[in-house]
Amino acid sequence: MAPDFLAISPNNKIPAIVDPNGPGGKRVSVFESGAILLYLGEKTGKFLPAPLIERIPVYEWLMWQMGGFGPMPGQVHHFIALENEQDRAYGLKRFMAETRRLYGVLDRRLAACEFVAGALSVADFAILGWAWRHERHKVDLADFPNVQRWYDAMMARPAVKRGMEAKLD
């Protein structure tokens, strides 16, 4: 654990950002995906609506992603990599079923609106961070037509395309 990184991310995990031009022009560090998305939404005024009534679904769907749609597919990733077939089979059965259930929740929500909180928001970007791995989750988006529509729309966004093409160090 590098002390410099621990000062930014006490959990010693990514993501973490440093904004040299934070509030009041001061340097600020932010760790955890949801906190980073909310910070950037607040700072830029983009993808986070100002009226509280419009923020509520953004908060709900962002927390849904943080509490379920990230951890459950993450468990699928873990169990796919196991070599012990008995452990692997148990974990995949359990977490793939829950992952598919979550795709169903998302599909029902997207049947009622274009984006998860109505307008495009940080919640959509958080969910996309896992949905783009649907093939690894062994999920065919054809089974979830509203997720497929949303996914195609998200992936067609120029900034998303640039992000997906970015080379990471």
PDB file of C-alpha atoms in Angstrom:
ATOM      1  CA  MET A   1       0.000   0.000   0.000  1.00  0.00           C
ATOM      2  CA  ALA A   2       1.684   3.145  -1.209  1.00  0.00           C
ATOM      3  CA  PRO A   3       1.189   5.961   1.323  1.00  0.00           C
ATOM      4  CA  ASP A   4       0.548   8.499  -1.447  1.00  0.00           C
ATOM      5  CA  PHE A   5      -2.282   6.421  -2.889  1.00  0.00           C
ATOM      6  CA  LEU A   6      -3.699   5.618   0.560  1.00  0.00           C
ATOM      7  CA  ALA A   7      -3.984   9.359   1.158  1.00  0.00           C
ATOM      8  CA  ILE A   8      -6.273   9.504  -1.896  1.00  0.00           C
ATOM      9  CA  SER A   9      -8.058   6.176  -1.446  1.00  0.00           C
ATOM     10  CA  PRO A  10      -8.104   4.874   2.147  1.00  0.00           C
ATOM     11  CA  ASN A  11      -9.616   1.610   0.840  1.00  0.00           C
ATOM     12  CA  ASN A  12      -6.522   1.183  -1.391  1.00  0.00           C
ATOM     13  CA  LYS A  13      -8.735   0.480  -4.422  1.00  0.00           C
ATOM     14  CA  ILE A  14      -9.483   2.173  -7.715  1.00  0.00           C
ATOM     15  CA  PRO A  15     -11.131   4.302  -8.895  1.00  0.00           C
ATOM     16  CA  ALA A  16      -9.904   7.444  -7.236  1.00  0.00           C
ATOM     17  CA  ILE A  17      -9.414  10.892  -8.711  1.00  0.00           C
ATOM     18  CA  VAL A  18      -7.580  14.058  -7.800  1.00  0.00           C
ATOM     19  CA  ASP A  19      -9.061  17.347  -8.965  1.00  0.00           C
ATOM     20  CA  PRO A  20      -6.467  20.107  -8.684  1.00  0.00           C
ATOM     21  CA  ASN A  21      -9.260  22.650  -9.228  1.00  0.00           C
ATOM     22  CA  GLY A  22     -11.772  21.451  -6.662  1.00  0.00           C
ATOM     23  CA  PRO A  23     -14.193  23.551  -4.633  1.00  0.00           C
ATOM     24  CA  GLY A  24     -12.757  26.963  -3.872  1.00  0.00           C
ATOM     25  CA  GLY A  25      -9.902  26.258  -6.297  1.00  0.00           C
ATOM     26  CA  LYS A  26      -8.419  23.756  -3.849  1.00  0.00           C
ATOM     27  CA  ARG A  27      -7.084  20.296  -4.629  1.00  0.00           C
ATOM     28  CA  VAL A  28      -9.529  17.569  -3.679  1.00  0.00           C
ATOM     29  CA  SER A  29      -9.378  13.794  -3.911  1.00  0.00           C
ATOM     30  CA  VAL A  30     -12.447  11.573  -4.257  1.00  0.00           C
ATOM     31  CA  PHE A  31     -12.582   7.772  -4.062  1.00  0.00           C
ATOM     32  CA  GLU A  32     -15.324   5.222  -4.915  1.00  0.00           C
ATOM     33  CA  SER A  33     -17.203   5.188  -8.223  1.00  0.00           C
ATOM     34  CA  GLY A  34     -20.498   6.574  -6.954  1.00  0.00           C
ATOM     35  CA  ALA A  35     -18.842   9.390  -5.032  1.00  0.00           C
ATOM     36  CA  ILE A  36     -16.752  10.313  -8.085  1.00  0.00           C
ATOM     37  CA  LEU A  37     -19.803  10.365 -10.364  1.00  0.00           C
ATOM     38  CA  LEU A  38     -21.785  12.532  -7.940  1.00  0.00           C
ATOM     39  CA  TYR A  39     -18.822  14.878  -7.456  1.00  0.00           C
ATOM     40  CA  LEU A  40     -18.303  15.302 -11.203  1.00  0.00           C
ATOM     41  CA  GLY A  41     -22.044  15.748 -11.775  1.00  0.00           C
ATOM     42  CA  GLU A  42     -22.160  18.453  -9.099  1.00  0.00           C
ATOM     43  CA  LYS A  43     -19.013  20.163 -10.335  1.00  0.00           C
ATOM     44  CA  THR A  44     -19.897  20.221 -14.026  1.00  0.00           C
ATOM     45  CA  GLY A  45     -23.658  20.571 -13.754  1.00  0.00           C
ATOM     46  CA  LYS A  46     -24.022  17.683 -16.218  1.00  0.00           C
ATOM     47  CA  PHE A  47     -25.904  14.398 -15.873  1.00  0.00           C
ATOM     48  CA  LEU A  48     -27.178  15.288 -12.389  1.00  0.00           C
ATOM     49  CA  PRO A  49     -30.396  17.315 -12.399  1.00  0.00           C
ATOM     50  CA  ALA A  50     -30.656  20.327 -10.099  1.00  0.00           C
ATOM     51  CA  PRO A  51     -34.233  19.856  -8.816  1.00  0.00           C
ATOM     52  CA  LEU A  52     -34.299  17.375  -5.936  1.00  0.00           C
ATOM     53  CA  ILE A  53     -37.408  15.662  -7.297  1.00  0.00           C
ATOM     54  CA  GLU A  54     -35.455  14.844 -10.483  1.00  0.00           C
ATOM     55  CA  ARG A  55     -32.396  13.715  -8.511  1.00  0.00           C
ATOM     56  CA  ILE A  56     -34.256  11.083  -6.528  1.00  0.00           C
ATOM     57  CA  PRO A  57     -34.355   8.500  -9.359  1.00  0.00           C
ATOM     58  CA  VAL A  58     -30.696   9.258 -10.159  1.00  0.00           C
ATOM     59  CA  TYR A  59     -29.764   8.486  -6.554  1.00  0.00           C
ATOM     60  CA  GLU A  60     -31.964   5.377  -6.519  1.00  0.00           C
ATOM     61  CA  TRP A  61     -30.500   3.888  -9.694  1.00  0.00           C
ATOM     62  CA  LEU A  62     -26.943   4.867  -8.838  1.00  0.00           C
ATOM     63  CA  MET A  63     -27.277   3.099  -5.487  1.00  0.00           C
ATOM     64  CA  TRP A  64     -28.954   0.126  -7.224  1.00  0.00           C
ATOM     65  CA  GLN A  65     -25.877  -0.188  -9.404  1.00  0.00           C
ATOM     66  CA  MET A  66     -23.450   0.235  -6.508  1.00  0.00           C
ATOM     67  CA  GLY A  67     -25.249  -2.300  -4.316  1.00  0.00           C
ATOM     68  CA  GLY A  68     -26.227  -4.921  -6.893  1.00  0.00           C
ATOM     69  CA  PHE A  69     -25.386  -4.424 -10.544  1.00  0.00           C
ATOM     70  CA  GLY A  70     -21.680  -4.106  -9.798  1.00  0.00           C
ATOM     71  CA  PRO A  71     -21.149  -6.658  -7.050  1.00  0.00           C
ATOM     72  CA  MET A  72     -23.177  -9.508  -8.565  1.00  0.00           C
ATOM     73  CA  PRO A  73     -21.575  -9.478 -12.036  1.00  0.00           C
ATOM     74  CA  GLY A  74     -18.261  -9.038 -10.217  1.00  0.00           C
ATOM     75  CA  GLN A  75     -18.903 -12.339  -8.449  1.00  0.00           C
ATOM     76  CA  VAL A  76     -19.615 -13.961 -11.825  1.00  0.00           C
ATOM     77  CA  HIS A  77     -16.193 -12.726 -12.985  1.00  0.00           C
ATOM     78  CA  HIS A  78     -14.607 -14.247  -9.867  1.00  0.00           C
ATOM     79  CA  PHE A  79     -16.215 -17.667 -10.247  1.00  0.00           C
ATOM     80  CA  ILE A  80     -15.532 -17.874 -13.991  1.00  0.00           C
ATOM     81  CA  ALA A  81     -11.830 -17.742 -13.111  1.00  0.00           C
ATOM     82  CA  LEU A  82     -11.915 -20.542 -10.512  1.00  0.00           C
ATOM     83  CA  GLU A  83     -10.288 -23.838 -11.418  1.00  0.00           C
ATOM     84  CA  ASN A  84     -12.098 -25.990  -8.824  1.00  0.00           C
ATOM     85  CA  GLU A  85     -15.136 -27.083 -10.849  1.00  0.00           C
ATOM     86  CA  GLN A  86     -17.365 -27.741  -7.831  1.00  0.00           C
ATOM     87  CA  ASP A  87     -16.771 -24.268  -6.374  1.00  0.00           C
ATOM     88  CA  ARG A  88     -16.993 -22.737  -9.826  1.00  0.00           C
ATOM     89  CA  ALA A  89     -20.341 -24.395 -10.632  1.00  0.00           C
ATOM     90  CA  TYR A  90     -21.908 -23.377  -7.315  1.00  0.00           C
ATOM     91  CA  GLY A  91     -20.789 -19.752  -7.584  1.00  0.00           C
ATOM     92  CA  LEU A  92     -21.746 -19.370 -11.230  1.00  0.00           C
ATOM     93  CA  LYS A  93     -25.200 -20.835 -10.665  1.00  0.00           C
ATOM     94  CA  ARG A  94     -25.865 -18.529  -7.743  1.00  0.00           C
ATOM     95  CA  PHE A  95     -24.432 -15.275  -9.067  1.00  0.00           C
ATOM     96  CA  MET A  96     -25.442 -15.708 -12.710  1.00  0.00           C
ATOM     97  CA  ALA A  97     -29.052 -16.168 -11.585  1.00  0.00           C
ATOM     98  CA  GLU A  98     -28.884 -12.971  -9.532  1.00  0.00           C
ATOM     99  CA  THR A  99     -27.158 -11.116 -12.360  1.00  0.00           C
ATOM    100  CA  ARG A 100     -29.920 -12.158 -14.777  1.00  0.00           C
ATOM    101  CA  ARG A 101     -32.526 -11.055 -12.233  1.00  0.00           C
ATOM    102  CA  LEU A 102     -30.864  -7.634 -12.074  1.00  0.00           C
ATOM    103  CA  TYR A 103     -30.863  -7.373 -15.868  1.00  0.00           C
ATOM    104  CA  GLY A 104     -34.610  -8.070 -15.629  1.00  0.00           C
ATOM    105  CA  VAL A 105     -35.076  -5.254 -13.109  1.00  0.00           C
ATOM    106  CA  LEU A 106     -33.178  -2.938 -15.442  1.00  0.00           C
ATOM    107  CA  ASP A 107     -35.201  -4.110 -18.447  1.00  0.00           C
ATOM    108  CA  ARG A 108     -38.508  -3.386 -16.684  1.00  0.00           C
ATOM    109  CA  ARG A 109     -37.296   0.076 -15.683  1.00  0.00           C
ATOM    110  CA  LEU A 110     -36.134   0.873 -19.208  1.00  0.00           C
ATOM    111  CA  ALA A 111     -39.515  -0.212 -20.592  1.00  0.00           C
ATOM    112  CA  ALA A 112     -40.913   2.891 -18.893  1.00  0.00           C
ATOM    113  CA  CYS A 113     -38.217   5.447 -19.719  1.00  0.00           C
ATOM    114  CA  GLU A 114     -35.371   6.166 -22.115  1.00  0.00           C
ATOM    115  CA  PHE A 115     -32.706   6.267 -19.395  1.00  0.00           C
ATOM    116  CA  VAL A 116     -32.840   4.800 -15.886  1.00  0.00           C
ATOM    117  CA  ALA A 117     -33.657   8.074 -14.126  1.00  0.00           C
ATOM    118  CA  GLY A 118     -35.659   9.567 -17.020  1.00  0.00           C
ATOM    119  CA  ALA A 119     -32.996  11.881 -18.434  1.00  0.00           C
ATOM    120  CA  LEU A 120     -29.428  10.714 -19.068  1.00  0.00           C
ATOM    121  CA  SER A 121     -27.578  10.789 -15.748  1.00  0.00           C
ATOM    122  CA  VAL A 122     -24.565   9.569 -13.826  1.00  0.00           C
ATOM    123  CA  ALA A 123     -26.626   6.477 -12.937  1.00  0.00           C
ATOM    124  CA  ASP A 124     -26.629   5.413 -16.611  1.00  0.00           C
ATOM    125  CA  PHE A 125     -22.854   5.725 -16.786  1.00  0.00           C
ATOM    126  CA  ALA A 126     -22.425   3.705 -13.583  1.00  0.00           C
ATOM    127  CA  ILE A 127     -24.643   0.917 -14.922  1.00  0.00           C
ATOM    128  CA  LEU A 128     -22.953   0.971 -18.330  1.00  0.00           C
ATOM    129  CA  GLY A 129     -19.655   0.347 -16.554  1.00  0.00           C
ATOM    130  CA  TRP A 130     -20.914  -3.194 -15.897  1.00  0.00           C
ATOM    131  CA  ALA A 131     -23.438  -3.708 -18.695  1.00  0.00           C
ATOM    132  CA  TRP A 132     -20.727  -3.424 -21.356  1.00  0.00           C
ATOM    133  CA  ARG A 133     -19.408  -6.732 -19.963  1.00  0.00           C
ATOM    134  CA  HIS A 134     -22.744  -8.517 -20.559  1.00  0.00           C
ATOM    135  CA  GLU A 135     -21.066 -11.168 -22.724  1.00  0.00           C
ATOM    136  CA  ARG A 136     -18.690 -12.027 -19.911  1.00  0.00           C
ATOM    137  CA  HIS A 137     -21.708 -12.256 -17.595  1.00  0.00           C
ATOM    138  CA  LYS A 138     -23.137 -14.802 -20.076  1.00  0.00           C
ATOM    139  CA  VAL A 139     -26.111 -12.499 -20.663  1.00  0.00           C
ATOM    140  CA  ASP A 140     -27.618 -12.180 -24.126  1.00  0.00           C
ATOM    141  CA  LEU A 141     -29.128  -8.714 -24.357  1.00  0.00           C
ATOM    142  CA  ALA A 142     -31.666 -10.091 -26.852  1.00  0.00           C
ATOM    143  CA  ASP A 143     -33.347 -11.535 -23.734  1.00  0.00           C
ATOM    144  CA  PHE A 144     -33.687  -7.985 -22.395  1.00  0.00           C
ATOM    145  CA  PRO A 145     -34.846  -5.817 -25.326  1.00  0.00           C
ATOM    146  CA  ASN A 146     -35.133  -2.590 -23.340  1.00  0.00           C
ATOM    147  CA  VAL A 147     -31.623  -3.016 -21.982  1.00  0.00           C
ATOM    148  CA  GLN A 148     -30.459  -3.725 -25.546  1.00  0.00           C
ATOM    149  CA  ARG A 149     -32.041  -0.459 -26.791  1.00  0.00           C
ATOM    150  CA  TRP A 150     -30.522   1.521 -23.917  1.00  0.00           C
ATOM    151  CA  TYR A 151     -27.125  -0.179 -24.302  1.00  0.00           C
ATOM    152  CA  ASP A 152     -27.004   0.553 -28.031  1.00  0.00           C
ATOM    153  CA  ALA A 153     -27.932   4.204 -27.395  1.00  0.00           C
ATOM    154  CA  MET A 154     -25.290   4.545 -24.683  1.00  0.00           C
ATOM    155  CA  MET A 155     -22.561   2.886 -26.749  1.00  0.00           C
ATOM    156  CA  ALA A 156     -23.406   5.157 -29.707  1.00  0.00           C
ATOM    157  CA  ARG A 157     -22.652   8.305 -27.700  1.00  0.00           C
ATOM    158  CA  PRO A 158     -19.452   9.908 -29.032  1.00  0.00           C
ATOM    159  CA  ALA A 159     -17.942  10.418 -25.568  1.00  0.00           C
ATOM    160  CA  VAL A 160     -18.658   6.798 -24.605  1.00  0.00           C
ATOM    161  CA  LYS A 161     -17.021   5.626 -27.832  1.00  0.00           C
ATOM    162  CA  ARG A 162     -13.942   7.721 -27.035  1.00  0.00           C
ATOM    163  CA  GLY A 163     -13.836   6.339 -23.511  1.00  0.00           C
ATOM    164  CA  MET A 164     -14.084   2.749 -24.706  1.00  0.00           C
ATOM    165  CA  GLU A 165     -11.268   3.324 -27.192  1.00  0.00           C
ATOM    166  CA  ALA A 166      -8.968   4.971 -24.629  1.00  0.00           C
ATOM    167  CA  LYS A 167      -5.798   3.103 -23.860  1.00  0.00           C
ATOM    168  CA  LEU A 168      -5.221   2.663 -20.148  1.00  0.00           C
ATOM    169  CA  ASP A 169      -1.781   2.921 -18.570  1.00  0.00           C
TER     170      ASP A 169
END
